[in-house]
Amino acid sequence: MVEGRKILGDPAAIKQQFPIFSEYPELVYLDNAATTQRPQQVINRINNFHQQENATIRRGVYQLSARATQEFEAARSTVANFFKAPQDDCIAFTQGATESVNIVARSIIKEKLKPGDNIVVSLMEHHANFVPWQMLSQATSTELRVVPITESGDLDLDKLNSLIDSRTAVVAIVHISNTLGTINPIKVITQMAHAKEVPILIDAAQSATLYPINLTELDCDFLVCSAHKMFGPFGVGVLYVHPRYHRQVQPYNYGGGIIRSVKVEGTEFLPYPHLLEAGTPNVAGVIGLAEAIRVIKKFDRESLVKQLHKLTQIARQKLADIEGLSLVGNPTLSSSIISFSLAGMHPHDVASFLNEDHIAVRAGQHCTQPLLDYLGWPATVRVSLSIYNNLQDVDRLADSLREMKDFLI
């Protein structure tokens, strides 16, 4: 039996592992695309580090430091194993997915760019995987090529293939859109890029938790994600770099912790991944991420994704039945993210009204302004479900929206 199967199909039992729901019993938390809640097991592990293990890593010869160093490096192995990376040293720890993308842009790709080259991104990218490439292209006189989407919200794969050519320096594509919920076929896209000998970066911020990723099989060049969307803490990110690029990585920050030797004449740095971990890292956060992964591995993720898909389909139908409510996008393959607009009401007003009913949703542009500009929406309301959401949450959302519509429109 898969460990944790006993609680599958019962989000209420899963919810009991997350103390925030005991603190706020009326809370319907539907903003998981922004950040997920943390289970007690993760909170306990982080607190335990602060209370019993706190020390800086690597440079101390005393027991606490040695133990912290061991736990930090064990976390690297845990992350590598979770994503089935070919080697533990493919994983570097950063401040988040945003910093991870910037590192790839400025510490790897920038070094190989020449005027006339191009960078390929998609229209559905989060600003974190759009703006760094836009800034880099402007700074280096290279072209930013943006892949359009179809009317349903799918990536235009034919156009993507045509935009990749011999002068493409990198393709940067999101796995799951944080606004439309579109699930992109990253294996196909990776093969498409590699067929033209172009490296590819995958933004897995929305997929890393529940959609198993086998990096050895996928063979992408770079992958990024954030701990706080994986039931882990803020301030910790993952950067995966394929071994074929390890020697090309340059330090992103300079300081202690990445040094092999410093002389007046010059400095020699440690190899990747350590050369990206300057200063004192977020040791407690990295250990917390490893603990979050241990929580995730208790569950049968395939079954959980199927449950969430069914719940999301029900939610989409209940929302679509509300007069004046427009769903944004209807991708062929979608995750548990739904964006919508309600006629006659600004999304911020909708979110504020829902908040009065203890329902937490996101309103705005979701860091995807180019996408919403293209779709003609100034802003939307976004609902994003996770493993602790259930049908009662969906019903409360729909009922509250109907009540709001009857009251204000």
Coordinates of C-alpha atoms in Angstrom, one line a residue:
M1 CA 0.0 0.0 0.0
V2 CA 1.3 3.5 -0.8
E3 CA 2.1 5.3 2.3
G4 CA -0.6 7.8 3.2
R5 CA -3.3 6.1 1.1
K6 CA -5.5 5.8 4.2
I7 CA -6.3 9.5 4.0
L8 CA -6.8 9.7 0.2
G9 CA -10.3 10.7 -0.7
D10 CA -10.8 12.5 2.6
P11 CA -9.6 16.1 2.3
A12 CA -10.9 16.7 5.8
A13 CA -8.4 14.3 7.2
I14 CA -5.6 15.9 5.2
K15 CA -6.7 19.3 6.4
Q16 CA -6.2 18.2 10.0
Q17 CA -2.4 18.1 9.3
F18 CA -2.5 21.9 8.6
P19 CA -2.9 23.8 11.8
I20 CA -4.1 27.0 10.2
F21 CA -7.4 25.4 9.6
S22 CA -7.8 24.6 13.2
E23 CA -6.9 28.2 14.0
Y24 CA -9.5 29.5 11.5
P25 CA -12.2 26.8 11.2
E26 CA -14.3 28.9 8.8
L27 CA -11.5 29.5 6.3
V28 CA -11.9 28.4 2.8
Y29 CA -8.4 28.8 1.4
L30 CA -8.5 29.0 -2.4
D31 CA -5.2 30.8 -3.1
N32 CA -2.9 27.9 -3.4
A33 CA -1.3 29.1 -6.6
A34 CA 0.1 32.0 -4.6
T35 CA 1.3 29.9 -1.6
T36 CA 0.2 26.7 0.0
Q37 CA -0.4 26.2 3.7
R38 CA 2.1 24.4 5.9
P39 CA 1.5 21.1 7.7
Q40 CA 2.4 20.7 11.3
Q41 CA 5.2 18.3 10.5
V42 CA 7.0 21.0 8.5
I43 CA 6.4 23.6 11.2
N44 CA 7.7 21.3 13.9
R45 CA 10.8 20.5 11.9
I46 CA 11.7 24.2 11.3
N47 CA 11.0 25.0 15.0
N48 CA 13.1 22.1 16.1
F49 CA 16.0 23.4 14.1
H50 CA 15.7 26.9 15.6
Q51 CA 15.4 25.4 19.1
Q52 CA 17.9 22.6 19.1
E53 CA 20.1 22.7 16.0
N54 CA 20.7 26.4 15.1
A55 CA 24.2 27.0 13.6
T56 CA 25.8 28.2 10.4
I57 CA 26.9 25.6 8.0
R58 CA 30.2 24.4 6.4
R59 CA 32.8 26.5 8.2
G60 CA 32.2 25.4 11.8
V61 CA 34.1 22.4 13.3
Y62 CA 31.8 22.1 16.3
Q63 CA 29.0 19.6 16.6
L64 CA 26.1 21.9 16.0
S65 CA 27.6 23.3 12.8
A66 CA 28.5 19.8 11.6
R67 CA 25.0 18.6 12.2
A68 CA 23.5 21.6 10.4
T69 CA 25.8 21.1 7.5
Q70 CA 24.8 17.4 7.3
E71 CA 21.1 18.3 7.4
F72 CA 21.5 21.0 4.7
E73 CA 23.3 18.6 2.3
A74 CA 20.9 15.8 3.1
A75 CA 18.1 18.2 2.0
R76 CA 19.9 18.6 -1.3
S77 CA 19.8 14.8 -1.7
T78 CA 16.1 14.7 -0.7
V79 CA 15.3 17.3 -3.4
A80 CA 17.4 15.6 -6.0
N81 CA 15.7 12.3 -5.3
F82 CA 12.2 13.8 -5.3
F83 CA 12.8 15.1 -8.9
K84 CA 14.9 12.1 -9.9
A85 CA 17.8 14.3 -10.8
P86 CA 20.8 12.5 -12.3
Q87 CA 23.1 13.8 -9.5
D88 CA 22.6 15.4 -6.1
D89 CA 24.9 18.3 -7.1
C90 CA 22.5 19.3 -9.9
I91 CA 20.4 21.0 -7.2
A92 CA 21.2 24.5 -5.9
F93 CA 19.2 26.4 -3.2
T94 CA 18.1 29.9 -3.9
Q95 CA 15.7 32.5 -2.4
G96 CA 12.9 31.3 -4.7
A97 CA 11.9 30.4 -8.3
T98 CA 12.3 34.1 -9.2
E99 CA 15.9 34.2 -8.2
S100 CA 16.5 30.8 -9.9
V101 CA 15.3 32.2 -13.2
N102 CA 17.4 35.3 -12.8
I103 CA 20.5 33.2 -12.1
V104 CA 20.0 31.2 -15.3
A105 CA 19.5 34.4 -17.2
R106 CA 22.4 36.4 -15.8
S107 CA 24.9 33.7 -14.7
I108 CA 24.6 31.2 -17.6
I109 CA 22.8 32.4 -20.7
K110 CA 24.1 36.0 -20.7
E111 CA 27.6 34.8 -21.2
K112 CA 26.7 33.1 -24.5
L113 CA 24.5 35.8 -26.0
K114 CA 25.5 37.6 -29.2
P115 CA 23.7 40.4 -31.0
G116 CA 21.2 38.8 -33.4
D117 CA 20.4 35.9 -31.0
N118 CA 17.0 35.4 -29.6
I119 CA 15.2 34.1 -26.5
V120 CA 11.9 32.3 -26.7
V121 CA 9.3 32.6 -23.9
S122 CA 5.5 32.2 -24.0
L123 CA 2.7 34.6 -23.5
M124 CA 1.4 32.8 -20.4
E125 CA 4.6 33.2 -18.4
H126 CA 4.6 34.5 -14.9
H127 CA 6.5 37.9 -14.8
A128 CA 9.3 36.0 -13.0
N129 CA 9.9 34.0 -16.1
F130 CA 9.2 36.8 -18.5
V131 CA 10.7 40.0 -17.2
P132 CA 14.3 38.6 -16.6
W133 CA 14.4 37.5 -20.2
Q134 CA 12.9 40.7 -21.5
M135 CA 15.6 42.7 -19.5
L136 CA 18.3 40.4 -20.7
S137 CA 17.3 40.7 -24.4
Q138 CA 17.1 44.5 -24.1
A139 CA 20.5 44.7 -22.5
T140 CA 22.2 42.5 -25.1
S141 CA 20.5 43.6 -28.3
T142 CA 18.9 40.2 -28.7
E143 CA 15.3 39.5 -29.7
L144 CA 12.6 38.3 -27.3
R145 CA 10.2 36.0 -29.1
V146 CA 6.9 35.4 -27.5
V147 CA 4.9 32.3 -28.3
P148 CA 1.1 33.0 -28.6
I149 CA -1.7 30.9 -27.2
T150 CA -4.9 29.6 -28.8
E151 CA -8.4 30.8 -28.1
S152 CA -8.8 28.0 -25.5
G153 CA -5.7 29.0 -23.6
D154 CA -3.3 26.3 -25.0
L155 CA 0.2 27.0 -26.1
D156 CA 0.6 27.3 -29.9
L157 CA 3.1 24.5 -30.3
D158 CA 3.4 24.9 -34.1
K159 CA 4.3 28.6 -33.6
L160 CA 6.7 27.6 -30.8
N161 CA 8.5 25.2 -33.0
S162 CA 8.8 27.9 -35.8
L163 CA 10.2 30.5 -33.4
I164 CA 13.1 28.2 -32.3
D165 CA 16.0 28.4 -34.7
S166 CA 19.8 28.2 -34.8
R167 CA 20.1 31.7 -33.1
T168 CA 17.9 30.8 -30.1
A169 CA 19.9 31.0 -26.9
V170 CA 17.2 29.5 -24.6
V171 CA 13.6 28.5 -24.4
A172 CA 11.9 29.4 -21.1
I173 CA 8.5 27.8 -20.6
V174 CA 6.1 27.4 -17.7
H175 CA 4.8 23.9 -16.9
I176 CA 1.5 25.0 -15.5
S177 CA 0.1 28.5 -16.1
N178 CA -0.6 30.3 -12.8
T179 CA -3.5 32.2 -14.4
L180 CA -5.2 29.8 -16.9
G181 CA -4.2 26.5 -15.3
T182 CA -2.9 25.2 -18.7
I183 CA -0.7 22.2 -18.4
N184 CA 2.0 22.4 -21.1
P185 CA 3.5 19.3 -22.6
I186 CA 7.0 19.9 -21.3
K187 CA 8.5 16.7 -22.5
V188 CA 7.4 17.4 -26.1
I189 CA 8.6 21.0 -25.8
T190 CA 12.0 19.9 -24.4
Q191 CA 12.4 17.5 -27.3
M192 CA 11.4 20.3 -29.7
A193 CA 14.1 22.6 -28.3
H194 CA 16.8 19.9 -28.1
A195 CA 16.1 18.9 -31.7
K196 CA 17.5 22.3 -32.6
E197 CA 20.3 22.1 -30.0
V198 CA 18.7 24.8 -27.8
P199 CA 18.7 24.6 -24.0
I200 CA 15.3 24.9 -22.2
L201 CA 14.3 26.1 -18.8
I202 CA 11.1 24.8 -17.2
D203 CA 9.2 26.9 -14.6
A204 CA 7.7 24.2 -12.3
A205 CA 6.5 26.5 -9.6
Q206 CA 2.8 25.4 -10.0
S207 CA 3.5 21.7 -10.8
A208 CA 6.4 20.6 -8.6
T209 CA 4.1 19.6 -5.7
L210 CA 1.7 17.1 -7.2
Y211 CA 2.8 16.4 -10.8
P212 CA 5.8 14.0 -10.6
I213 CA 8.8 15.2 -12.6
N214 CA 11.5 12.8 -13.6
L215 CA 14.4 15.1 -14.5
T216 CA 16.6 12.2 -15.8
E217 CA 13.9 11.2 -18.3
L218 CA 12.8 14.8 -19.1
D219 CA 16.4 15.8 -19.8
C220 CA 15.6 19.6 -19.6
D221 CA 18.6 21.9 -19.0
F222 CA 17.2 24.0 -16.1
L223 CA 14.2 23.7 -13.8
V224 CA 13.0 26.1 -11.1
C225 CA 10.4 25.9 -8.3
S226 CA 9.7 27.4 -4.8
A227 CA 9.3 25.8 -1.4
H228 CA 6.3 27.9 -0.4
K229 CA 4.2 26.4 -3.1
M230 CA 5.2 22.9 -1.9
F231 CA 3.8 23.1 1.7
G232 CA 7.2 24.5 2.7
P233 CA 8.5 27.8 4.0
F234 CA 9.0 31.2 2.3
G235 CA 12.4 32.3 1.1
V236 CA 13.7 29.0 -0.4
G237 CA 13.9 28.0 -4.1
V238 CA 15.3 25.2 -6.1
L239 CA 17.4 25.5 -9.2
Y240 CA 18.2 22.4 -11.2
V241 CA 21.1 22.6 -13.6
H242 CA 21.9 19.7 -15.9
P243 CA 25.5 18.4 -15.5
R244 CA 26.3 19.5 -19.0
Y245 CA 26.0 23.2 -17.8
H246 CA 27.7 23.0 -14.5
R247 CA 31.0 24.4 -15.7
Q248 CA 29.2 27.3 -17.4
V249 CA 27.6 28.6 -14.2
Q250 CA 29.1 31.8 -12.9
P251 CA 28.6 33.2 -9.3
Y252 CA 25.4 35.3 -9.0
N253 CA 26.5 36.9 -5.7
Y254 CA 30.0 37.2 -4.3
G255 CA 31.0 36.5 -0.7
G256 CA 31.8 33.8 1.8
G257 CA 30.7 30.2 1.3
I258 CA 31.6 30.0 -2.4
I259 CA 35.4 30.4 -2.1
R260 CA 38.1 27.9 -2.9
S261 CA 40.9 30.5 -2.6
V262 CA 41.2 34.3 -2.3
K263 CA 44.4 36.2 -3.0
V264 CA 45.0 39.8 -3.8
E265 CA 45.5 38.9 -7.4
G266 CA 42.2 37.1 -7.8
T267 CA 39.7 34.6 -6.4
E268 CA 39.0 30.9 -7.3
F269 CA 35.4 29.7 -6.6
L270 CA 34.0 26.4 -5.7
P271 CA 32.1 24.5 -8.4
Y272 CA 28.4 24.4 -9.0
P273 CA 26.1 24.3 -6.9
H274 CA 28.1 25.8 -4.1
L275 CA 29.2 28.8 -6.0
L276 CA 25.6 30.0 -6.1
E277 CA 25.1 29.7 -2.3
A278 CA 27.1 32.7 -1.1
G279 CA 26.7 34.0 2.4
T280 CA 24.7 32.3 5.1
P281 CA 21.9 30.4 3.4
N282 CA 18.4 29.8 4.8
V283 CA 19.3 26.6 6.5
A284 CA 16.1 26.2 8.4
G285 CA 14.1 26.9 5.3
V286 CA 16.0 24.3 3.2
I287 CA 15.5 21.7 6.0
G288 CA 11.8 22.7 6.0
L289 CA 11.6 22.1 2.3
A290 CA 13.1 18.6 2.7
E291 CA 10.5 17.9 5.4
A292 CA 7.7 19.2 3.1
I293 CA 8.9 16.7 0.5
R294 CA 8.6 13.9 3.0
V295 CA 5.0 15.0 3.7
I296 CA 4.3 15.0 -0.1
K297 CA 5.8 11.6 -0.6
K298 CA 3.3 10.1 1.9
F299 CA 0.6 10.6 -0.6
D300 CA -0.3 8.9 -3.8
R301 CA 0.0 12.0 -6.0
E302 CA -1.5 10.4 -9.0
S303 CA -4.7 9.7 -7.1
L304 CA -4.7 13.2 -5.6
V305 CA -4.3 14.9 -9.0
K306 CA -7.3 12.9 -10.2
Q307 CA -9.4 13.9 -7.2
L308 CA -8.4 17.5 -7.7
H309 CA -9.2 17.3 -11.4
K310 CA -12.7 16.1 -10.6
L311 CA -13.2 18.8 -8.0
T312 CA -11.9 21.5 -10.4
Q313 CA -14.4 20.3 -13.1
I314 CA -17.2 20.6 -10.6
A315 CA -16.0 24.0 -9.6
R316 CA -15.8 25.2 -13.2
Q317 CA -19.4 24.0 -13.9
K318 CA -20.8 25.6 -10.7
L319 CA -19.1 28.9 -11.6
A320 CA -20.2 28.7 -15.3
D321 CA -23.8 28.3 -14.1
I322 CA -23.7 31.7 -12.4
E323 CA -25.2 34.4 -14.6
G324 CA -22.8 37.1 -15.6
L325 CA -19.7 35.0 -14.7
S326 CA -17.2 34.4 -17.4
L327 CA -14.5 31.8 -17.1
V328 CA -11.1 32.8 -18.6
G329 CA -9.7 30.1 -20.8
N330 CA -10.6 26.5 -21.3
P331 CA -7.4 24.6 -22.0
T332 CA -7.2 21.1 -23.2
L333 CA -5.3 20.0 -20.2
S334 CA -5.8 22.0 -17.0
S335 CA -4.8 21.9 -13.4
S336 CA -6.7 23.1 -10.4
I337 CA -6.5 26.8 -11.3
I338 CA -9.5 28.8 -12.5
S339 CA -9.7 32.4 -13.4
F340 CA -13.0 34.3 -13.9
S341 CA -14.7 37.7 -14.1
L342 CA -18.1 38.7 -12.8
A343 CA -19.9 41.3 -15.0
G344 CA -20.4 44.6 -13.2
M345 CA -17.9 44.0 -10.5
H346 CA -14.2 44.7 -10.2
P347 CA -12.2 41.5 -9.3
H348 CA -10.9 43.3 -6.2
D349 CA -14.4 43.9 -5.0
V350 CA -15.3 40.3 -5.6
A351 CA -12.3 39.1 -3.6
S352 CA -13.2 41.6 -0.8
F353 CA -16.8 40.3 -0.6
L354 CA -15.6 36.7 -0.5
N355 CA -13.3 37.6 2.3
E356 CA -16.3 38.6 4.4
D357 CA -17.4 35.0 4.0
H358 CA -13.9 33.8 5.0
I359 CA -13.1 32.7 1.5
A360 CA -9.6 33.5 0.3
V361 CA -9.1 34.0 -3.4
R362 CA -6.6 36.1 -5.5
A363 CA -7.7 39.1 -7.6
G364 CA -5.6 41.1 -10.0
Q365 CA -3.3 40.3 -12.9
H366 CA -1.5 37.4 -11.2
C367 CA 1.9 38.6 -12.5
T368 CA 0.8 37.8 -16.0
Q369 CA -0.1 41.2 -17.5
P370 CA 1.0 40.4 -21.1
L371 CA -1.4 37.4 -21.0
L372 CA -4.3 39.3 -19.7
D373 CA -3.7 42.2 -22.0
Y374 CA -3.8 39.7 -24.9
L375 CA -7.1 38.2 -23.6
G376 CA -8.6 41.6 -23.0
W377 CA -9.1 41.3 -19.3
P378 CA -7.7 44.1 -17.0
A379 CA -7.8 41.7 -14.1
T380 CA -9.5 38.5 -13.0
V381 CA -10.5 36.6 -9.9
R382 CA -8.4 33.4 -9.4
V383 CA -9.4 30.3 -7.6
S384 CA -6.7 27.6 -7.0
L385 CA -7.4 24.4 -5.2
S386 CA -5.2 22.0 -3.3
I387 CA -5.3 18.7 -1.5
Y388 CA -7.2 20.0 1.6
N389 CA -10.0 21.6 -0.4
N390 CA -13.3 19.7 -0.8
L391 CA -16.8 20.0 -2.4
Q392 CA -18.0 22.0 0.6
D393 CA -15.4 24.7 -0.2
V394 CA -16.6 24.8 -3.8
D395 CA -20.2 25.1 -2.7
R396 CA -19.4 27.9 -0.3
L397 CA -17.6 29.8 -3.1
A398 CA -20.5 29.4 -5.5
D399 CA -23.1 30.3 -2.9
S400 CA -21.2 33.4 -1.8
L401 CA -20.8 34.6 -5.4
R402 CA -24.6 34.2 -6.0
E403 CA -25.3 36.0 -2.8
M404 CA -23.0 38.8 -3.8
K405 CA -24.5 39.0 -7.3
D406 CA -28.0 39.2 -5.9
F407 CA -27.0 41.8 -3.3
L408 CA -24.8 44.2 -5.4
I409 CA -25.8 43.8 -9.0

